Coordinates of C-alpha atoms in Angstrom, one line a residue:
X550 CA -75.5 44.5 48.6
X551 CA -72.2 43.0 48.2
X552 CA -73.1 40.8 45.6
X553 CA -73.2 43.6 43.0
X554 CA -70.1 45.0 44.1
X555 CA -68.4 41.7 43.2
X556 CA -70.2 41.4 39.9
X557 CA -68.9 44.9 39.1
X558 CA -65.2 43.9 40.4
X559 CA -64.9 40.7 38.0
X560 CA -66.6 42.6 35.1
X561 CA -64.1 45.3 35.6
X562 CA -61.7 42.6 35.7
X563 CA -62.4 40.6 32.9
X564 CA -63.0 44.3 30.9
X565 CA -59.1 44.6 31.7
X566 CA -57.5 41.4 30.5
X567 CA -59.6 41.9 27.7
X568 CA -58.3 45.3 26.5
X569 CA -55.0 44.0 27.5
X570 CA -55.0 41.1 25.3
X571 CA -56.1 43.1 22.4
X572 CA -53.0 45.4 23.2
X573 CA -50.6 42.5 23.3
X574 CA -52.4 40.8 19.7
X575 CA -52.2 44.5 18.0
X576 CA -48.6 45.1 19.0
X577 CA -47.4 41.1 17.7
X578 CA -48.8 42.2 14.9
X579 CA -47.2 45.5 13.7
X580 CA -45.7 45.7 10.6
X581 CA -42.4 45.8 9.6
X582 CA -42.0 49.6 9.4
X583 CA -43.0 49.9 13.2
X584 CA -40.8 46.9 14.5
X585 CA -38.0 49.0 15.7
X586 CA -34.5 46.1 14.9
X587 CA -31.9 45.3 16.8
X588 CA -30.1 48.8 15.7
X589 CA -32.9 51.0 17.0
X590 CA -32.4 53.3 14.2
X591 CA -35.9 52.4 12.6
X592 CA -38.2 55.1 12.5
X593 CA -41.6 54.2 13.4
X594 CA -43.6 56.4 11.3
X595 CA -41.5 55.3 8.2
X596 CA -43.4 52.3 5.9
X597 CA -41.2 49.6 5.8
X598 CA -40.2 48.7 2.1
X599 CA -42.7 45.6 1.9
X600 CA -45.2 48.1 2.8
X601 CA -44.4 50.4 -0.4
X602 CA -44.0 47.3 -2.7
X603 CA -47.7 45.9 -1.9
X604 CA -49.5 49.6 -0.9
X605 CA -47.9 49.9 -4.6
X606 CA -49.3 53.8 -4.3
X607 CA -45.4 55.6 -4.3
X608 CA -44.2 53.4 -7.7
X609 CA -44.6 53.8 -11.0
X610 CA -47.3 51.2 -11.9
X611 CA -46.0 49.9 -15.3
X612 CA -42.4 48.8 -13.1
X613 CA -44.6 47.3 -10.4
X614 CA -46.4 45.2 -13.5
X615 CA -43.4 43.6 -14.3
X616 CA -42.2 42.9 -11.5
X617 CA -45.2 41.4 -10.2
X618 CA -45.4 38.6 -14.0
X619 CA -41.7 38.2 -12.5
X620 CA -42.6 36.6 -9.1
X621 CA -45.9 34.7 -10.5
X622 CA -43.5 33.2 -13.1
X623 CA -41.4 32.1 -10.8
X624 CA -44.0 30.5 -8.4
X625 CA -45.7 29.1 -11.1
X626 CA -42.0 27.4 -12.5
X627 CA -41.7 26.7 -8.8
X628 CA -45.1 24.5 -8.4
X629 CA -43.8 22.8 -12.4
X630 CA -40.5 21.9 -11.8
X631 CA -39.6 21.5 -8.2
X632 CA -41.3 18.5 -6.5
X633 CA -40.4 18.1 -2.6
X634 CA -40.2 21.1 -0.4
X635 CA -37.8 21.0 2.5
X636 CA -36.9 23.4 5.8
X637 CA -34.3 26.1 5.1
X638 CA -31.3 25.9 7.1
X639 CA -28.4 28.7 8.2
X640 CA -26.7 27.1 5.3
X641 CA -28.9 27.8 2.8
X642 CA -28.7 32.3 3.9
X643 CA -25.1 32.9 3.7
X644 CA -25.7 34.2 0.7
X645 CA -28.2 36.8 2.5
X646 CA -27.6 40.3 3.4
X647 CA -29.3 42.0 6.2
X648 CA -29.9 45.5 6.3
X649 CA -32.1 46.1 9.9
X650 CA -32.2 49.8 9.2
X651 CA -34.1 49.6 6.2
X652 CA -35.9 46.2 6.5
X653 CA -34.2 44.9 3.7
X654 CA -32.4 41.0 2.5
X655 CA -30.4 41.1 -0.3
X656 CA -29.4 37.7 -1.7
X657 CA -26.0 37.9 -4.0
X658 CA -25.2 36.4 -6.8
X659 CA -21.2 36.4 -7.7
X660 CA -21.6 38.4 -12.1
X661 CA -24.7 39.8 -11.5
X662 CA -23.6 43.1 -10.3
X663 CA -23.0 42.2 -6.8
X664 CA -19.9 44.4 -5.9
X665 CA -22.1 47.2 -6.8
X666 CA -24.7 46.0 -4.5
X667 CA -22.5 45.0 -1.6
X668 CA -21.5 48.6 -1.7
X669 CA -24.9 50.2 -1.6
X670 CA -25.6 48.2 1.0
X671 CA -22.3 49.4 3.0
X672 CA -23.5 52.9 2.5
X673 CA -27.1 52.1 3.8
X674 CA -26.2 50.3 6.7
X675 CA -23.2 52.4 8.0
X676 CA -20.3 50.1 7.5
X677 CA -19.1 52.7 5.0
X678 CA -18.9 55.7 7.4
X679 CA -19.7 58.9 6.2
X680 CA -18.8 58.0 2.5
X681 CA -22.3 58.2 0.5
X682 CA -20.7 57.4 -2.7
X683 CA -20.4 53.3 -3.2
X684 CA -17.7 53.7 -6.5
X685 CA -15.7 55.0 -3.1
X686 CA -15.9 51.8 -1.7
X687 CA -12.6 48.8 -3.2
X688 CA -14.3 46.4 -4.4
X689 CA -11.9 44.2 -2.3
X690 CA -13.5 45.9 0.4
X691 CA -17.3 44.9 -0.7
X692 CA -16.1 41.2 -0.3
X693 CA -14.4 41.3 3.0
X694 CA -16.6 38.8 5.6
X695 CA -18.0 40.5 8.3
X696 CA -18.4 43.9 6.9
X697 CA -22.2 43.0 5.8
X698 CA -24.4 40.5 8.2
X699 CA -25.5 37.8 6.5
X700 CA -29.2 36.3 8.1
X701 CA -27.4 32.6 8.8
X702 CA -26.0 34.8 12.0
X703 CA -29.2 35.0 13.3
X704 CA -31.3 32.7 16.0
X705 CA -34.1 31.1 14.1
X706 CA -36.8 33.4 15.9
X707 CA -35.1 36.0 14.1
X708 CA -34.3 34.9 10.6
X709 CA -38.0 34.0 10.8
X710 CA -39.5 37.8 11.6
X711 CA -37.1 38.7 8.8
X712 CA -38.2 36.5 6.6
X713 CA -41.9 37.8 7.4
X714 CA -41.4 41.1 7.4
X715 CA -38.2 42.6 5.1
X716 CA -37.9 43.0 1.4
X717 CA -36.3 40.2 0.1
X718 CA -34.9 41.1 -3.3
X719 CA -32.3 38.7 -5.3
X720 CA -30.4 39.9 -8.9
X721 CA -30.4 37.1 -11.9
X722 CA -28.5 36.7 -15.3
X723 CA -29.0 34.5 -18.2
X724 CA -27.0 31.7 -17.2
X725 CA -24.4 30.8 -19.9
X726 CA -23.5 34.8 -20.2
X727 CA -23.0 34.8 -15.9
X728 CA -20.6 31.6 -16.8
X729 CA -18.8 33.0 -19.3
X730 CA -18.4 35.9 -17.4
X731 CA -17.3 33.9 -14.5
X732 CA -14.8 31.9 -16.6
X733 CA -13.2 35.5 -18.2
X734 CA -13.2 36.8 -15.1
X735 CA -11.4 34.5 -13.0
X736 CA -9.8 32.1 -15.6
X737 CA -8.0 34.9 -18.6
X738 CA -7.2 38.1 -15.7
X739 CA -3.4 37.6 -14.8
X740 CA -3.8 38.9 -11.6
X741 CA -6.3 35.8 -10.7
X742 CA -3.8 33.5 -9.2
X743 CA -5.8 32.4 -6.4
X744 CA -8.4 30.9 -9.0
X745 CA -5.4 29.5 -11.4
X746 CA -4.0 28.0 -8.4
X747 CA -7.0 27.0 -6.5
X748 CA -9.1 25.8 -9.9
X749 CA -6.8 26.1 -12.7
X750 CA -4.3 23.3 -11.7
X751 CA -6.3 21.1 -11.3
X752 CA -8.6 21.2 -14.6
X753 CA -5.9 21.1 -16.3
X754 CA -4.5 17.8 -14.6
X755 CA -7.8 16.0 -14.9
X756 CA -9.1 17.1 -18.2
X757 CA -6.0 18.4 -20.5
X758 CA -4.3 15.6 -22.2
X759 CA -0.6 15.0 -21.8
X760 CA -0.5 18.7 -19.7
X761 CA 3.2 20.6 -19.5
X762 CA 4.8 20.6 -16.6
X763 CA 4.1 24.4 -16.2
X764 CA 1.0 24.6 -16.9
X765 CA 0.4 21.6 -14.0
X766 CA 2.0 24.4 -11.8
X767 CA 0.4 27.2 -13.1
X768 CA -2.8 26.6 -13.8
X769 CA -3.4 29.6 -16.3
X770 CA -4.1 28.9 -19.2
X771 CA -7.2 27.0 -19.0
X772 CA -9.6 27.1 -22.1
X773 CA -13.6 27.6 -21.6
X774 CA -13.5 24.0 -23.3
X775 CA -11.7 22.9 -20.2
X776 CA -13.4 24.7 -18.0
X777 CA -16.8 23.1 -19.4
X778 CA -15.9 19.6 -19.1
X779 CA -14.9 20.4 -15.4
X780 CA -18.7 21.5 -14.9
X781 CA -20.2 18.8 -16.2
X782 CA -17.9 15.8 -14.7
X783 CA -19.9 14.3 -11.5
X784 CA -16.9 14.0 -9.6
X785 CA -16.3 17.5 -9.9
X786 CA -19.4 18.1 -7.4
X787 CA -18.9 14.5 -5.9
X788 CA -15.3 16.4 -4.5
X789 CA -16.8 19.9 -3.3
X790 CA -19.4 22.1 -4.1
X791 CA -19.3 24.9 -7.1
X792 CA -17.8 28.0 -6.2
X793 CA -19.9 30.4 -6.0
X794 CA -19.1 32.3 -9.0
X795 CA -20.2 29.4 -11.4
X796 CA -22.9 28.2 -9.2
X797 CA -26.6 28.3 -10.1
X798 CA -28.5 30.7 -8.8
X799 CA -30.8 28.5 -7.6
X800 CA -28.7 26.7 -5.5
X801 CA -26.9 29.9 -4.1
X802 CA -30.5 31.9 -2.8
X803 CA -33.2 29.1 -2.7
X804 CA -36.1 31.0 -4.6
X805 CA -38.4 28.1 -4.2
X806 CA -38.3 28.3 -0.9
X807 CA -37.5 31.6 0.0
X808 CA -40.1 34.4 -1.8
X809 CA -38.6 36.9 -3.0
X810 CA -40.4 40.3 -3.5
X811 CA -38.5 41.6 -6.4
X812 CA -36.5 39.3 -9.0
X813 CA -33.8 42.0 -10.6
X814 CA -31.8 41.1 -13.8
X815 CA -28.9 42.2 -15.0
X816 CA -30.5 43.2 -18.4
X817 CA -32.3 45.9 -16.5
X818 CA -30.2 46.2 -13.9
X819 CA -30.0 50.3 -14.0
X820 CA -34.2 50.4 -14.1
X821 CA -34.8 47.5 -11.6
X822 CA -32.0 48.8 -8.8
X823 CA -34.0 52.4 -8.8
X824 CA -37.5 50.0 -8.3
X825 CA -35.3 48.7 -5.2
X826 CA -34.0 52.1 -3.7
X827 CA -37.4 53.9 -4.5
X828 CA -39.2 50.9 -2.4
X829 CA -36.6 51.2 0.5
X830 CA -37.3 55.0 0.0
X831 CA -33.4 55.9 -0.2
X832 CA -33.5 57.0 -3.7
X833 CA -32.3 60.1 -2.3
X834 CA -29.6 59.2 -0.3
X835 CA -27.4 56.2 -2.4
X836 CA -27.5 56.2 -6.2
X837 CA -27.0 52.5 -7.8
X838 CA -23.4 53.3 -10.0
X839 CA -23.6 53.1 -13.2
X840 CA -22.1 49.7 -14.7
X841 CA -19.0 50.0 -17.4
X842 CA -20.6 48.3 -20.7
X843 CA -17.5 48.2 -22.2
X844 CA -16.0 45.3 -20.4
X845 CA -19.5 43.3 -20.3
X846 CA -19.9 39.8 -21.3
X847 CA -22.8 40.1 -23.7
X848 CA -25.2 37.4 -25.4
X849 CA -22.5 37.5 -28.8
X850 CA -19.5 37.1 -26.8
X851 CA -21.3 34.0 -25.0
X852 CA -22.3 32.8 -28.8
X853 CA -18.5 32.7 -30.2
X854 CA -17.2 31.0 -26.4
X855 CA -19.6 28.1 -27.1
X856 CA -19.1 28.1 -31.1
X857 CA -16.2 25.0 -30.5
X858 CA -18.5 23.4 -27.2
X859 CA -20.0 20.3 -29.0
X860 CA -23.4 19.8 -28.9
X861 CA -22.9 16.7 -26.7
X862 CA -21.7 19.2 -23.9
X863 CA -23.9 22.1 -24.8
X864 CA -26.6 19.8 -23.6
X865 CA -24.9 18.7 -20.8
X866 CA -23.8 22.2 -19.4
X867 CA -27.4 23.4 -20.3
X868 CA -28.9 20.3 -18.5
X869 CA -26.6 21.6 -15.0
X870 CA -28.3 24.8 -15.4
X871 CA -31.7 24.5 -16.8
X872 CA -33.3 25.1 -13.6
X873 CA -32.0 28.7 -13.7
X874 CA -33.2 29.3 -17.3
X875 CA -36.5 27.7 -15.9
X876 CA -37.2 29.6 -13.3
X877 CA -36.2 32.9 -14.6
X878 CA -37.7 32.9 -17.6
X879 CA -34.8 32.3 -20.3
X880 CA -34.8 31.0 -23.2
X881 CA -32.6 28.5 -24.8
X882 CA -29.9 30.7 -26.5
X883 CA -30.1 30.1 -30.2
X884 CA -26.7 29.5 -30.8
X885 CA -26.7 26.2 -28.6
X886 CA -26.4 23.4 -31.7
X887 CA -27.8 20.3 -29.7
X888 CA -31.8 21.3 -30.4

């Protein structure tokens, strides 16, 4: 009589661990929507925007089309022109934003819009108070560390489940209009005496012949001639790395290692920021601002900054930052004269 019994007590048993083991395998596996972060502000019945990007049922389709040609270009230039694969490390995410409320990574890119985006993401996650409107926001402000995580904070376990499980978006621009930009920006503005001090002085006393005095002070009058030679000397990157605002993308986010759901670019930044908000399903609550195209560096103005680069440096400075016309999909801009 007591043998059944026993047969009935390890059956129930074994019934038990079982249904508890399928608990624990359903719950390590709930998407991102349902993982409730660190801020506990997640809503559990909200999809998560990784959800909405591949669902793809809540997005116009034609958008989704392009974005999708985006990231298979960019895998398939990543499997062409990129040969050994290594482990990311907390280096390589500075550049990476974190927003745990709306399971979202945002890597920046200095000229491609990245105030703008720094400040969206200021009203998203908080750090702006009770100020929706992100042209509110100084830009100074945007670019203060600490105001925005970044995901090299975070233990490995937890870079990893962000990795897994957030929208990881990233902004691009053709590359010799972003370095022109960078080099008006930064290298013509008076008030840029940081850069003229920090960069200027120095171009000018290792590539200007016979420099004045002042100017060896200074440091503010460098021309984009000077500033191109700089780039492409190896001890220029033998001394310290690129600052970030004449940096290649590449370098800066890592998209061969890192995939990124949704490659924006500047040249449809207004249509391709909406694509982000609408899959993070904030549309309604933070508007992308509007960008001034008065003040923008367009292909043209690129064309007459390169009309007295010889061809000998043309290549050169195209040869620094081919992997970035590669891997996003530009061409070689026909003004170049080395072809």
């Amino acid at each position: 009589m007591r043998k059944p019994r026993v047969i009935r007590m390890v059956f129930a048993l074994s019934l038990g661990c079982f249904v508890m083991v399928i608990f624990y395998f359903n719950s390590s596996l709930k998407p991102a929507s349902e993982a409730v972060g660190e801020s506990g502000s997640r809503q559990k019945s909200r999809r998560s925007p990784l959800q909405t990007l591949y669902d793809g049922d809540q997005v116009e389709s034609a958008v989704q089309a392009i974005h999708q040609g985006r990231r298979e270009l960019l895998e398939e230039a990543c499997r062409s022109y990129t040969r050994k694969r290594r482990v990311l490390i907390p280096e390589d995410l500075k550049h990476i934003i974190v927003d745990d409320q709306h399971g979202l990574l945002y890597c920046y890119v200095p000229k491609v819009a990245c105030t703008n985006w720094k400040r969206v993401l200021m009203v998203l996650t908080g750090v702006a108070g009770s100020n929706r409107d992100p042209l509110a926001i100084p830009a100074n402000e945007a670019h203060i560390p600490g105001n925005l995580r970044t995901l090299s904070e975070y233990s490995t376990s937890q870079i990893n489940q962000r990795l897994r499980s957030y929208l990881k978006f990233v902004f691009v621009r053709e590359p010799f209009e972003r370095l022109v930009s960078a080099y008006r920006n930064k290298f013509t503005r008076s008030y840029n005496t940081a850069f003229h001090k920090r960069y200027g002085t120095k171009i000018v006393r290792q590539h200007r012949p016979d420099p004045q005095p002042e100017a060896l002070e200074k440091g503010n009058d460098v021309s984009f001639e000077e500033f191109v030679y700089y780039l492409v000397d190896p001890a220029t990157q033998r001394e310290e790395p690129f600052n970030e605002h004449w940096e290649r993308v590449h370098s800066l986010c890592h998209p061969c290692l890192i995939h990124y759901d949704v490659v924006g670019k500047y040249e449809t930044l207004e249509q391709d920021s909406r694509y982000v908000l609408q899959l993070a399903g904030v549309e309604d609550q933070v508007s992308f601002p509007a960008s001034s195209k008065s003040t923008r560096t367009t292909g043209d103005m690129a064309a007459q900054f390169f009309h007295n680069i010889s061809p000998f440096y043309q290549k050169k400075l195209y040869n620094l930052y081919r992997m970035d016309f590669l891997l996003f999909n530009y061409s070689v801009p026909a003004y170049l004269k080395f072809r």
